[in-house]
Every structure is written in C-alpha cells, then in structure tokens.
Coordinates of C-alpha atoms in Angstrom, one line a residue:
Chain A
M2 CA 7.7 -183.5 46.2
M3 CA 9.6 -180.7 46.6
P4 CA 10.3 -179.3 50.1
I5 CA 6.9 -176.7 52.3
L6 CA 9.6 -175.1 54.3
P7 CA 12.7 -173.8 53.1
R8 CA 15.4 -175.9 54.7
D9 CA 17.8 -173.4 56.4
S10 CA 14.4 -171.3 58.4
P11 CA 15.8 -169.7 61.6
G12 CA 13.4 -172.2 63.7
S13 CA 13.1 -172.7 67.7
L14 CA 13.7 -176.5 68.6
Y15 CA 10.7 -178.7 67.8
C16 CA 11.7 -182.4 68.3
M17 CA 10.0 -182.0 71.8
N18 CA 11.2 -185.0 74.4
E19 CA 7.3 -186.0 75.2
T20 CA 8.7 -185.5 79.1
T21 CA 10.4 -182.4 78.8
S22 CA 7.7 -178.9 79.3
P23 CA 8.6 -176.9 76.1
D24 CA 10.8 -174.3 76.8
W25 CA 8.4 -171.1 76.7
A26 CA 10.9 -167.9 76.6
A27 CA 13.3 -169.4 73.6
L28 CA 9.5 -169.9 71.8
R29 CA 8.2 -166.4 72.6
A30 CA 11.4 -164.9 71.0
D31 CA 10.7 -166.9 67.9
F32 CA 8.0 -163.4 68.2
P33 CA 9.4 -160.3 66.3
I34 CA 6.6 -159.2 66.4
L35 CA 6.2 -159.2 70.9
D36 CA 9.9 -157.1 71.0
Q37 CA 7.8 -153.7 70.6
Q38 CA 6.8 -150.8 73.1
V39 CA 3.3 -149.1 72.6
H40 CA 3.0 -145.4 74.2
G41 CA 5.9 -146.3 75.3
Q42 CA 5.4 -149.2 77.9
P43 CA 6.5 -152.6 76.6
L44 CA 3.1 -154.4 74.0
I45 CA 1.5 -157.6 76.8
Y46 CA -0.6 -158.7 73.3
F47 CA -3.3 -160.2 75.3
D48 CA -5.9 -160.2 72.3
N49 CA -5.2 -163.7 71.3
A50 CA -8.7 -164.9 70.3
A51 CA -9.2 -161.9 67.8
T52 CA -6.0 -162.9 66.1
S53 CA -3.0 -164.7 66.5
Q54 CA 0.8 -163.7 66.4
K55 CA 3.0 -165.5 64.3
P56 CA 6.1 -167.1 63.7
R57 CA 8.8 -166.4 62.5
R58 CA 9.4 -169.7 60.7
V59 CA 5.8 -168.9 59.5
I60 CA 6.8 -165.8 58.2
E61 CA 9.5 -166.9 56.7
T62 CA 7.7 -169.1 54.2
L63 CA 5.1 -167.0 53.1
R64 CA 8.7 -165.1 51.9
H65 CA 9.7 -168.8 50.2
Y66 CA 7.2 -168.9 48.5
Y67 CA 6.7 -165.2 46.9
E68 CA 10.3 -165.4 46.5
H69 CA 10.7 -168.9 44.9
D70 CA 7.4 -171.1 44.0
N71 CA 5.2 -168.4 43.2
S72 CA 2.3 -169.7 40.3
N73 CA -0.3 -170.5 40.2
V74 CA -1.8 -173.8 40.8
H75 CA -3.6 -176.2 38.7
R76 CA -3.4 -176.8 35.9
G77 CA 0.1 -175.5 34.7
M78 CA 2.3 -177.0 33.2
H79 CA 5.3 -175.8 34.0
E80 CA 7.5 -176.5 37.0
L81 CA 6.7 -173.3 39.2
S82 CA 3.1 -173.8 38.5
A83 CA 3.8 -178.0 40.1
R84 CA 5.2 -176.6 42.5
A85 CA 2.9 -174.4 44.3
T86 CA 0.1 -177.0 42.9
A87 CA 2.2 -179.2 44.9
G88 CA 2.6 -176.9 47.9
F89 CA -0.9 -176.3 48.3
E90 CA -2.2 -179.9 48.0
A91 CA 0.6 -180.7 50.1
A92 CA -0.8 -178.3 52.4
R93 CA -4.3 -179.3 52.4
T94 CA -2.9 -183.0 53.0
R95 CA -1.2 -181.0 56.2
L96 CA -4.6 -180.2 57.0
A97 CA -6.2 -182.6 56.9
R98 CA -3.4 -184.6 59.5
F99 CA -3.9 -181.7 61.5
I100 CA -7.4 -182.7 62.3
N101 CA -7.2 -186.5 61.6
A102 CA -9.4 -186.6 58.5
A103 CA -9.8 -189.6 56.9
S104 CA -8.5 -187.8 53.6
E105 CA -7.6 -185.0 52.2
E106 CA -10.7 -184.9 50.2
E107 CA -12.5 -183.2 53.0
I108 CA -10.4 -180.8 53.4
V109 CA -12.1 -177.2 51.6
F110 CA -10.0 -174.1 52.1
T111 CA -12.1 -171.0 52.8
K112 CA -11.1 -167.2 54.1
G113 CA -11.6 -168.6 57.8
T114 CA -14.0 -170.0 59.8
T115 CA -17.4 -167.6 58.7
E116 CA -17.5 -168.5 55.3
A117 CA -17.4 -172.4 56.0
I118 CA -19.9 -171.5 58.4
N119 CA -21.8 -169.8 55.2
L120 CA -21.0 -172.5 52.9
V121 CA -22.7 -175.4 54.5
A122 CA -25.5 -173.1 54.8
N123 CA -25.1 -171.9 51.1
T124 CA -24.4 -175.6 50.1
W125 CA -26.4 -177.7 52.3
G126 CA -28.6 -176.1 53.8
S127 CA -30.3 -175.0 51.3
A128 CA -30.2 -178.5 50.0
N129 CA -31.3 -180.0 52.4
I130 CA -33.0 -177.5 54.7
K131 CA -37.5 -176.9 53.7
A132 CA -40.2 -175.3 56.6
G133 CA -40.4 -177.1 59.9
D134 CA -37.4 -178.0 60.4
V135 CA -35.7 -176.9 63.5
I136 CA -31.6 -175.6 63.6
L137 CA -29.7 -175.9 66.8
L138 CA -27.7 -173.7 67.9
T139 CA -26.4 -172.5 71.2
E140 CA -26.9 -169.0 73.0
M141 CA -22.8 -168.9 73.4
E142 CA -22.6 -168.1 69.5
H143 CA -20.9 -166.5 68.0
H144 CA -21.9 -163.7 65.2
S145 CA -20.5 -166.4 62.5
N146 CA -22.5 -169.3 63.2
L147 CA -25.9 -167.2 63.5
V148 CA -26.6 -165.1 61.2
P149 CA -26.1 -167.2 58.3
W150 CA -28.5 -169.5 60.1
Q151 CA -30.8 -167.0 60.2
L152 CA -30.6 -166.3 56.5
L153 CA -31.2 -169.9 55.5
A154 CA -34.1 -169.9 57.8
A155 CA -35.4 -167.4 56.7
R156 CA -34.7 -168.5 53.3
T157 CA -36.5 -172.1 54.0
G158 CA -39.0 -171.5 56.8
A159 CA -37.1 -173.8 58.9
S160 CA -36.8 -172.0 62.4
L161 CA -33.7 -172.3 65.2
R162 CA -33.4 -173.0 68.8
F163 CA -30.7 -172.1 71.1
L164 CA -29.9 -174.3 74.3
P165 CA -29.3 -172.3 76.9
I166 CA -26.8 -171.4 79.4
N167 CA -26.7 -171.0 83.3
E168 CA -25.6 -169.7 85.6
R169 CA -22.3 -171.4 85.2
H170 CA -22.1 -169.7 81.8
E171 CA -22.1 -173.8 81.0
L172 CA -24.8 -175.1 78.5
A173 CA -27.6 -176.4 80.3
L174 CA -26.2 -180.2 79.4
E175 CA -29.8 -181.7 81.7
R176 CA -31.6 -179.5 79.0
L177 CA -30.6 -181.4 76.0
P178 CA -32.8 -184.1 75.5
E179 CA -35.6 -181.4 75.5
F180 CA -34.4 -179.2 72.4
L181 CA -32.9 -181.9 70.5
T182 CA -35.3 -183.7 68.6
P183 CA -35.9 -185.5 65.1
E184 CA -37.1 -182.4 63.3
V185 CA -33.5 -180.8 64.7
K186 CA -31.6 -181.1 61.3
L187 CA -28.7 -180.0 62.1
F188 CA -26.5 -179.1 65.8
S189 CA -24.2 -175.7 65.3
F190 CA -21.8 -175.0 68.5
V191 CA -19.0 -173.6 69.1
H192 CA -16.2 -175.9 71.0
I193 CA -14.8 -172.7 72.5
S194 CA -16.9 -169.7 73.2
N195 CA -14.4 -166.4 72.0
S196 CA -16.7 -164.3 74.8
L197 CA -16.9 -166.7 77.8
G198 CA -14.0 -168.8 77.3
T199 CA -15.9 -172.1 77.9
I200 CA -14.5 -174.8 76.8
N201 CA -18.2 -177.6 75.9
P202 CA -18.1 -180.8 75.7
A203 CA -18.0 -181.5 71.6
A204 CA -17.6 -185.1 71.7
D205 CA -20.4 -185.9 73.9
L206 CA -23.1 -183.3 72.1
C207 CA -22.3 -184.5 68.7
R208 CA -22.7 -188.1 70.2
A209 CA -26.5 -187.1 71.1
A210 CA -26.9 -185.2 67.8
R211 CA -26.0 -188.6 66.4
A212 CA -28.2 -190.3 68.3
V213 CA -31.7 -188.0 67.1
G214 CA -30.3 -188.5 63.2
A215 CA -29.1 -184.5 63.2
L216 CA -25.7 -183.3 61.4
T217 CA -23.0 -181.3 63.6
L218 CA -20.9 -179.0 62.7
V219 CA -18.2 -177.3 65.8
D220 CA -17.0 -174.4 65.0
A221 CA -13.3 -174.4 65.8
A222 CA -12.4 -171.5 65.5
Q223 CA -10.9 -170.7 69.0
S224 CA -9.7 -174.0 69.4
A225 CA -8.1 -174.9 66.2
G226 CA -4.6 -174.3 67.4
H227 CA -4.9 -173.6 71.3
C228 CA -5.5 -177.6 72.4
P229 CA -5.5 -181.1 70.3
L230 CA -8.3 -181.8 67.9
D231 CA -10.1 -185.0 66.0
V232 CA -12.6 -185.1 64.0
Q233 CA -12.9 -188.6 64.5
A234 CA -12.6 -188.4 68.2
L235 CA -16.0 -185.2 67.7
G236 CA -17.3 -187.7 65.5
C237 CA -18.6 -184.1 63.8
D238 CA -19.6 -184.1 60.5
F239 CA -18.4 -180.4 60.1
L240 CA -15.5 -178.1 61.3
A241 CA -14.7 -175.3 60.6
L242 CA -12.1 -172.6 61.7
S243 CA -9.5 -170.1 60.5
G244 CA -5.6 -169.5 60.5
H245 CA -5.1 -166.4 61.5
K246 CA -5.9 -167.2 65.5
M247 CA -3.3 -170.4 65.4
A248 CA -0.2 -168.4 64.0
G249 CA -1.3 -169.2 60.5
P250 CA -2.1 -165.8 58.6
T251 CA -5.4 -164.0 57.7
G252 CA -7.5 -164.9 54.2
I253 CA -7.7 -168.4 55.0
G254 CA -9.3 -171.0 57.0
L255 CA -10.7 -173.9 56.4
L256 CA -14.3 -176.0 56.0
Y257 CA -14.4 -180.3 57.2
G258 CA -16.8 -182.1 55.7
R259 CA -17.0 -186.5 55.6
K260 CA -16.7 -187.1 52.5
T261 CA -19.9 -188.3 51.8
L262 CA -22.0 -185.2 53.3
L263 CA -18.8 -183.0 50.8
D264 CA -20.0 -184.8 47.6
A265 CA -23.3 -184.9 47.6
M266 CA -23.6 -181.2 48.3
P267 CA -24.2 -178.3 44.9
P268 CA -21.7 -175.9 44.3
W269 CA -20.8 -172.9 46.4
E270 CA -18.7 -170.3 44.4
G271 CA -18.7 -170.9 40.8
G272 CA -16.0 -170.3 38.2
G273 CA -13.5 -171.6 37.5
E274 CA -11.4 -173.6 39.5
M275 CA -14.1 -175.8 40.0
I276 CA -15.5 -177.1 36.9
L277 CA -15.5 -180.2 35.2
S278 CA -16.0 -178.5 31.1
V279 CA -17.5 -175.7 30.7
R280 CA -19.9 -174.8 27.4
Y281 CA -21.9 -171.6 27.0
E282 CA -25.2 -173.1 28.7
A283 CA -24.1 -175.9 31.1
S284 CA -20.8 -176.7 33.2
T285 CA -20.4 -179.7 34.7
W286 CA -18.7 -179.8 38.6
K287 CA -15.6 -181.5 39.9
N288 CA -16.0 -183.7 42.9
A289 CA -15.0 -182.5 46.1
P290 CA -13.5 -180.3 47.9
H291 CA -12.1 -178.6 44.7
R292 CA -16.1 -178.1 43.8
F293 CA -16.0 -175.6 46.3
E294 CA -12.7 -173.2 45.7
A295 CA -13.6 -171.4 42.5
G296 CA -11.2 -169.1 41.4
T297 CA -7.1 -168.5 42.5
P298 CA -7.4 -170.3 45.9
N299 CA -5.1 -168.3 48.5
I300 CA -2.4 -170.8 47.5
A301 CA 0.4 -169.0 50.0
G302 CA -1.7 -168.8 52.9
A303 CA -2.6 -172.5 52.9
I304 CA 1.2 -173.0 52.4
T305 CA 1.8 -170.8 55.4
L306 CA -1.3 -172.3 57.7
A307 CA 0.8 -176.0 56.9
A308 CA 3.9 -174.4 58.1
A309 CA 2.0 -173.0 61.0
A310 CA 0.5 -176.2 62.1
D311 CA 3.5 -178.1 61.8
Y312 CA 5.3 -175.1 64.1
L313 CA 1.9 -176.0 66.6
D314 CA 2.8 -179.1 66.0
G315 CA 6.3 -178.9 67.6
I316 CA 5.6 -177.9 70.1
G317 CA 2.4 -180.1 70.9
R318 CA -0.5 -178.6 71.2
E319 CA -1.7 -180.4 74.6
A320 CA 1.4 -178.4 76.4
I321 CA 0.0 -175.5 74.3
F322 CA -3.3 -175.9 76.5
E323 CA -1.5 -176.6 79.4
H324 CA -0.1 -173.6 79.5
D325 CA -3.3 -171.2 78.5
R326 CA -5.2 -172.8 81.0
R327 CA -2.9 -172.3 83.3
L328 CA -1.9 -168.8 82.6
A329 CA -5.7 -168.1 82.6
Q330 CA -6.0 -169.6 86.3
Y331 CA -3.6 -167.8 87.2
A332 CA -5.3 -164.5 86.1
H333 CA -8.9 -165.8 87.0
E334 CA -7.5 -165.6 90.7
R335 CA -5.6 -162.5 90.2
L336 CA -8.8 -160.7 88.5
A337 CA -10.5 -162.1 91.2
A338 CA -8.7 -160.2 93.9
I339 CA -9.0 -156.7 91.6
P340 CA -12.1 -154.7 93.7
G341 CA -15.8 -154.1 91.6
L342 CA -14.2 -157.4 88.9
T343 CA -16.6 -159.8 87.8
V344 CA -14.4 -162.8 85.9
L345 CA -17.5 -164.4 83.3
G346 CA -17.3 -167.9 81.9
P347 CA -17.2 -171.0 84.2
P348 CA -15.8 -171.1 87.9
L349 CA -12.0 -170.7 89.4
G350 CA -10.9 -174.0 88.4
S351 CA -12.9 -175.4 86.3
E352 CA -12.3 -178.0 83.8
A353 CA -14.5 -176.2 81.3
R354 CA -12.0 -173.0 81.7
S355 CA -9.6 -172.1 78.7
G356 CA -7.4 -169.5 77.7
V357 CA -10.2 -167.4 77.6
V358 CA -11.0 -164.9 80.4
S359 CA -13.5 -161.4 80.0
F360 CA -14.5 -159.5 83.0
V361 CA -16.7 -156.6 84.0
L362 CA -15.3 -154.1 86.4
K363 CA -18.1 -152.0 87.8
E364 CA -18.3 -148.5 86.9
V365 CA -16.2 -148.5 84.3
H366 CA -17.5 -149.5 80.7
A367 CA -15.6 -152.3 79.2
H368 CA -14.6 -149.7 76.2
D369 CA -13.4 -146.7 78.5
L370 CA -11.3 -149.6 80.1
V371 CA -9.3 -151.1 77.1
T372 CA -8.8 -147.6 75.3
L373 CA -6.5 -146.4 79.4
A374 CA -4.9 -150.1 79.2
D375 CA -3.8 -149.7 75.8
Q376 CA -2.3 -146.6 77.0
R377 CA -0.8 -148.8 79.6
G378 CA 1.0 -151.0 76.4
L379 CA -1.7 -153.3 77.1
A380 CA -4.3 -154.8 74.3
L381 CA -7.2 -156.6 76.0
R382 CA -10.7 -156.2 74.0
G383 CA -14.0 -154.7 75.0
G384 CA -17.1 -154.7 73.7
H385 CA -20.1 -157.4 72.6
H386 CA -16.6 -160.1 71.2
C387 CA -19.8 -161.0 68.0
T388 CA -21.7 -162.3 70.5
Q389 CA -25.1 -159.7 71.2
P390 CA -26.9 -161.8 72.0
L391 CA -25.3 -163.2 74.3
M392 CA -24.9 -160.1 76.2
R393 CA -27.8 -159.0 76.3
K394 CA -28.8 -162.1 77.7
L395 CA -26.4 -161.8 80.3
G396 CA -27.1 -158.0 80.9
L397 CA -24.2 -156.4 79.2
S398 CA -23.7 -153.8 77.4
S399 CA -20.0 -155.1 77.2
S400 CA -17.3 -156.1 78.9
A401 CA -13.5 -156.2 78.6
R402 CA -11.4 -159.4 77.3
A403 CA -7.7 -161.3 77.9
S404 CA -7.1 -164.0 76.6
F405 CA -3.9 -166.3 76.0
Y406 CA -1.5 -167.8 74.0
F407 CA 1.6 -169.8 74.4
Y408 CA 4.2 -166.7 74.2
N409 CA 2.4 -164.8 77.4
T410 CA 3.7 -165.4 80.4
Q411 CA 2.8 -164.9 84.5
A412 CA 4.6 -161.4 84.5
E413 CA 2.6 -160.4 81.4
V414 CA -0.8 -160.7 84.0
D415 CA 0.9 -159.8 86.7
R416 CA 1.0 -156.5 85.4
M417 CA -2.8 -156.4 83.8
V418 CA -3.1 -156.5 87.0
E419 CA -1.6 -153.5 88.2
I420 CA -2.8 -151.6 85.0
L421 CA -6.3 -153.0 85.7
A422 CA -5.7 -152.1 89.8
E423 CA -5.1 -149.0 88.7
I424 CA -8.1 -148.1 86.0
E425 CA -9.9 -149.5 88.8
R426 CA -9.0 -146.5 91.1
F427 CA -8.7 -143.7 88.6
F428 CA -12.4 -144.6 88.1
R429 CA -13.2 -144.9 92.4
Chain B
M21 CA -1.2 -139.7 76.0
N22 CA -0.9 -140.7 80.0
F23 CA -4.8 -141.8 81.4
D24 CA -5.0 -137.9 82.6
E25 CA -4.7 -136.8 78.8
L26 CA -7.7 -137.9 77.3
Y27 CA -10.3 -139.0 80.4
Q28 CA -9.3 -135.6 81.7
Q29 CA -11.0 -135.2 85.3
L30 CA -13.0 -133.0 83.4
I31 CA -14.3 -135.8 81.5
L32 CA -14.5 -138.8 84.6
D33 CA -16.2 -135.9 86.6
H34 CA -19.6 -135.3 83.7
S35 CA -19.3 -138.9 83.7
K36 CA -20.0 -139.8 86.8
R37 CA -22.2 -136.6 87.8
P38 CA -23.9 -135.8 84.5
R39 CA -25.0 -132.1 84.1
N40 CA -29.4 -132.0 83.3
Y41 CA -29.9 -135.5 83.3
G42 CA -33.4 -135.9 83.5
E43 CA -36.2 -136.5 81.6
L44 CA -38.2 -133.3 79.1
D45 CA -42.1 -133.6 78.9
G46 CA -44.5 -131.0 77.5
D47 CA -45.2 -129.5 74.6
G48 CA -42.7 -128.4 71.9
V49 CA -40.3 -131.3 73.3
I50 CA -38.8 -133.2 70.9
H51 CA -37.2 -136.7 72.1
V52 CA -34.2 -138.4 70.2
H53 CA -33.0 -141.9 71.1
G54 CA -29.2 -142.7 70.3
D55 CA -27.5 -145.8 70.7
N56 CA -23.8 -146.9 69.4
P57 CA -25.7 -150.9 68.9
S58 CA -22.4 -152.1 68.6
C59 CA -20.8 -151.1 72.6
G60 CA -24.4 -150.7 74.4
D61 CA -24.1 -147.0 74.9
E62 CA -27.5 -145.6 74.8
I63 CA -28.7 -141.7 75.2
H64 CA -32.4 -140.8 75.6
L65 CA -31.9 -136.9 74.5
H66 CA -35.1 -134.2 75.1
V67 CA -34.7 -131.1 73.6
R68 CA -37.1 -127.5 73.8
F69 CA -36.5 -124.8 71.6
G70 CA -38.3 -122.2 71.9
P71 CA -39.1 -119.6 68.8
E72 CA -35.3 -118.6 68.3
Q73 CA -33.2 -120.8 69.9
V74 CA -32.7 -124.1 72.1
E75 CA -34.6 -123.6 75.6
E76 CA -33.4 -126.5 77.7
L77 CA -31.6 -130.0 77.2
R78 CA -32.2 -132.8 79.4
F79 CA -30.7 -136.7 78.9
T80 CA -31.1 -139.8 80.7
G81 CA -28.5 -142.7 79.1
H82 CA -25.2 -145.1 80.0
G83 CA -22.3 -146.4 78.4
C84 CA -19.4 -145.5 77.8
A85 CA -17.6 -142.5 80.1
I86 CA -17.1 -140.6 76.8
S87 CA -20.3 -140.9 75.2
Q88 CA -22.2 -140.0 78.5
A89 CA -19.5 -136.7 79.2
S90 CA -20.0 -135.7 75.6
A91 CA -23.9 -135.7 76.3
S92 CA -23.4 -133.8 80.0
M93 CA -21.2 -131.4 78.6
M94 CA -23.5 -130.6 75.1
T95 CA -26.7 -129.8 76.9
L96 CA -24.2 -127.4 78.8
K97 CA -23.2 -125.6 75.9
L98 CA -26.0 -125.7 73.7
K99 CA -28.9 -124.6 76.4
G100 CA -29.6 -120.6 76.0
K101 CA -27.7 -120.7 71.8
G102 CA -29.8 -119.6 68.8
R103 CA -30.1 -122.2 65.9
E104 CA -28.1 -121.7 63.8
E105 CA -25.1 -121.7 66.8
A106 CA -26.2 -124.4 68.0
E107 CA -25.6 -125.8 64.5
R108 CA -21.9 -123.7 64.2
L109 CA -20.9 -125.6 67.5
L110 CA -22.3 -129.2 66.6
R111 CA -20.5 -129.2 63.0
L112 CA -17.1 -127.2 64.7
F113 CA -17.1 -129.7 68.1
H114 CA -17.5 -132.8 64.8
D115 CA -14.7 -131.3 63.5
R116 CA -13.0 -131.3 67.3
V117 CA -13.3 -134.9 67.3
A118 CA -12.9 -136.5 63.5
P119 CA -10.0 -138.5 62.4
E120 CA -9.5 -136.3 59.7
G121 CA -8.5 -133.2 60.9
D122 CA -4.9 -132.8 60.8
G123 CA -3.9 -133.7 64.9
S124 CA -2.1 -130.6 65.4
D125 CA -2.4 -130.0 69.7
D126 CA -3.9 -126.9 70.4
P127 CA -5.9 -126.2 72.6
G128 CA -9.3 -125.8 69.9
P129 CA -11.7 -123.2 69.1
R130 CA -12.7 -120.8 72.2
E131 CA -16.5 -121.5 71.1
L132 CA -16.6 -125.5 72.5
G133 CA -14.9 -124.5 75.8
D134 CA -14.9 -127.8 78.0
L135 CA -16.1 -129.6 74.8
N136 CA -12.5 -129.9 73.9
V137 CA -10.9 -132.3 75.9
L138 CA -12.7 -134.5 74.6
S139 CA -10.2 -133.7 71.1
G140 CA -8.0 -136.7 72.3
V141 CA -10.7 -139.7 71.2
R142 CA -9.2 -138.3 68.2
Q143 CA -6.5 -140.2 68.6
F144 CA -8.8 -143.6 68.7
P145 CA -10.8 -143.6 65.8
Q146 CA -13.6 -146.6 67.9
R147 CA -14.4 -144.3 70.0
V148 CA -15.3 -141.1 67.8
K149 CA -19.1 -142.3 67.2
C150 CA -19.6 -142.2 72.0
A151 CA -18.0 -139.0 72.1
M152 CA -20.9 -138.1 68.5
L153 CA -23.4 -140.2 70.2
A154 CA -25.2 -137.3 72.3
W155 CA -24.4 -134.3 69.1
R156 CA -25.7 -136.9 66.5
A157 CA -29.3 -137.2 68.6
F158 CA -29.5 -133.3 68.7
E159 CA -28.5 -133.3 65.4
Q160 CA -31.7 -135.1 64.9
A161 CA -33.6 -133.4 66.9
L162 CA -32.9 -129.7 64.9
E163 CA -33.5 -131.3 61.8
E164 CA -37.3 -132.8 63.9
A165 CA -37.2 -129.0 65.2
S166 CA -37.6 -128.1 61.5
G167 CA -39.9 -130.8 59.8
G168 CA -41.9 -129.3 62.3
N169 CA -42.2 -132.9 64.7
E170 CA -42.9 -132.7 67.9
G171 CA -42.7 -136.8 69.2
E172 CA -40.4 -139.4 68.6
A173 CA -36.9 -140.1 67.2
R174 CA -34.0 -142.9 66.3
V175 CA -30.7 -142.2 65.8
S176 CA -27.5 -144.9 65.3
T177 CA -24.4 -143.8 64.6
E178 CA -24.2 -147.7 62.9
E179 CA -27.5 -147.7 60.7
A180 CA -26.7 -146.8 57.1
P181 CA -27.6 -143.7 56.0

C-alpha cells in the first residue's frame, strides 16, 4: 500500500513516552497560523470550538496529495487512481480506528457533523419514524442536532422531547426516566456542549436509552479530537463528527453507524459511486458505507483528516483533554474575578467542564465585547452559538465564548483577562 | 483602530443614556418592531408623522451598544425633518456604514453629523446590521405612513426580502 503521508514531511515528535507530558511549546510551533499579528497585537486564537487550526504536517498532507497522488477514486484503472483510492480507503480505516468502530464499513464520510445528522434523519428517520413516535433531544443541543429532527417530526407526525438542563447547566439526569419512555425511538444528544462547555455522561445516556429500546446518536463535534472517543465504550448506535474541529480540513466529517443499521438504511443522495448497476428505469445500490457516498467524495479531505488523526494520537487525546481542561479551569478562576462577569456552564472545578468557557459580562453585550477583544488581537466568539433555544431559556440574548486547544497557553489566558478587564472598565 | 475609534465616547454615551427613549401613543403613531434574530438586538420604534414631516420619534429596545446608539442618534437626527429629507438621510447613513463603500477615511457628509462616528462599522461587516436596525425600522415606518396605515409593523434584518 502506498504511504498516505510524505516521508520527509516536517513534524513534531509524536512517539511520546506515555508518562511524559507532551512538549506543548514545540507542538504550538507546528501551527504556522498562530504566529501573526492582528490589529498590531499578537493573535490569541480562542475560537477553537468554531474551528481548530491545522499543523504543518496536516497541511503538508493536503499539498502532497495534490502534488503527487490526486486522481478520482474507485473505478480508475491507472496508477494515480489506485493511489488515491488506497489513500481514501486507508483514511476510512484509520478513522474507524480513531473511534474504535468495529469495521471501516461503519464509517460514512460526510461534509461534517451537520450533514451526518441530516443523513440519519433522512434515511434511518424516514424509514423508521412514524406518527406517535418520540425523538428525545436535550435543551442544550446545537441547531444541527435540532433542526433535522424538527424537519423529520414535521414530515412524519412524530414529536420531539427535550431533556432539561438544571441550574448547574448540566442535564437533569434524575429526570431521564420521565423523558426516556418506550415511545422514544431515538435519543440524540451532544457529547460536549459548544455553548456551555458541559460534558455529558454519554456512555450512561446510551445505556439508559438501550434499556428502553431506543437508538442513540452522539453529536461528537466538540469532543472528537479533544478527548478519547470509543464507540464501543460509548455503546452508541450513531456518532457524528467534523474534521475541521480536530485539526483537519473543512468539508469533511463522518457518520459512524452500526453496520446492521447502516445496511438497512435507504439511500441518501443518489448518483454515481453509490450504485451497483443502473438502467434507465431503476438502479441497485451498493452496501454501506458506499451507499451513502454519492458522487466524487472529498478525497483530499478524507486523506488529510486521517493525517490529523495520526497527529492527534501522536500527542495523545487524553493529554490534550487534560491540557484543555486545566487551561479552561485556570481561565474560569481568573475570569470570575472580573467585576460583573459570570461564567456559564457547570461550577468551577466540576468534572463536567471542558475546554469551552462561555461567559457574560454585565452591561456589555457579547458582540461589543468580542469586537473590542478583536481590536486587541483576541479571537473570541459572541452570539447565540447556534443554540438559540438554550440562550432563550437561560434568558440571554448572547454570550461570549473562549474555547481552547492544546496550542493555547496560560500566558494567552492572562492576556485575555487583561483585555476583558480593560473592556469592563471602558463600559463602566 | 483602537477601542476609541469604533466605540467613541459618543456611541458609549448614547447606548448608556439613549435619547428619546420611551413610547408614543395616540392617533397617527406608527409602531415598528425590529430585531436581529441572530444576535438578539431589538428596537421598538414609535413615529408620529405630521402632514409633511417627522414630528416625533421614540424608541425602546435592548441589544448591543451599536444598535442602541444608532437608534438614539437617529431619533435626534430625524425629528422635525421633512419626509424626503428623512429618506435622504436614511440613504446617506446606509451608504456611510455599508461595507461596499470606498472605505475612505473622510469625515463623512456634514448632514449626518454625529452619526458619522458609526461609519467605523463598515470595517466590521457583522455589525452593519446592528447599526442599520433602527434605520430599517424607520424605513418600514415610512412605508407604513405612505400606505396610509397606522398600527403595528415588523421588520427583521434577517428575514428573506
């Protein structure tokens, strides 16, 4: 098999001894984009929940593919096509390993998390959901794990239920039996909330759903690449993730689905690649996963995503998780000292907090805050974070958000605190 | 650009102490509700038109400093203006803040006066709709007035036209 990665590509040390902590400073140097000034100040990139940056090695993989191996996949009968196909299918196998799927046939490449969820809603959903059925979501879902189900419910006459959040901004687990009843056919929930930073006990939730005969879908957009992910341990039926939030390129993500489920799902998009044979009147379909990959796939994206998976596993996702949590906890402590600033999400020090820190500053609308922060080189995000119903429930029009990744540093957090204190004084 | 340029004291002042803040009731008052759904800015604009001119304006609302300051400054600017003059100011303001402008740093048309400080928004395309919200509401009020309507109308910066 041809190598996916260029042999002489620059890269950081990635054969780490498990007991030593990664050299975070050396890893940061892998990210060329971080080394720039914005409005005359050093860029501080704290918008990782929106998208992550890419290390040189991942960018190199993309370049190498287009400079050496690019061709269309699957049916070509020449050397480049063979290389591209091998690279693409090897990427599928690599991503299966990344989440411990039972086989590469359980990995469907999509544009991202949103498309993956829509795929399930429109294929599994259309074939299995009928009037009277219930789809259980939570109050903290991102629009991508809400709207597809609204559309499905409207089409089929099914209804949606929402597991509430409590005052700690965690799911009200003690109320689960009330919500997870036999009419629930699917429990679709977010692993780590992009809006609150809350980590949900995904394995427990999947177990509870199984007990009432409901399938589960885990929205892993914020957790993939930020912590270890094992679909066997989670026990989920479906899982969706996005490449661009885990050091990979945009335009690629995946849907994981149990083989038996995928094989029973009707086609999604129709076209080339997903068919077996085509006549004018009718066609037959391939098995999963190819059944759900019509047209030329994002070949370069998939191959590059596999390189991102390699890069992250070289560091260790457990180590990344601990880094982000420690940094977020430090940020939480320091932010809470700014007058009028309230941090959202579970309490300081909670095990259910991740690397996402959202907050509101009294008297300062999030958009004003984020615009002013930008003037100091600090990239935050402000708004409803694609969770309008959640924000409405919390009585907020918007919040500001800092979200970390393993290349962010304590010094950057200190600078953020300085900038926010300045903004608070400015508006006083 | 530093803090001061976009969020000049003027904008801060207007957002903290909005002028003409309140409601208007009675005959001939047009009420328009405007919002930016994606960021939560809201303006409730109340306009009384006389036979030839904008007699009185009031607004209430909440949201970012840009949206509230723009509304406050707008009410000061438009009060007492003839309808055609008001329309002209609306267009002038839009051209001043819309990102398609030539980006020049000139002080802006004299008629806009204090409103020129909002021109910095041009460099922040995401914030243009904040500055425009009150003005869109006023545009709607003008249309309602020409249509001979009284009563309520709604405008959103994010609805399909």
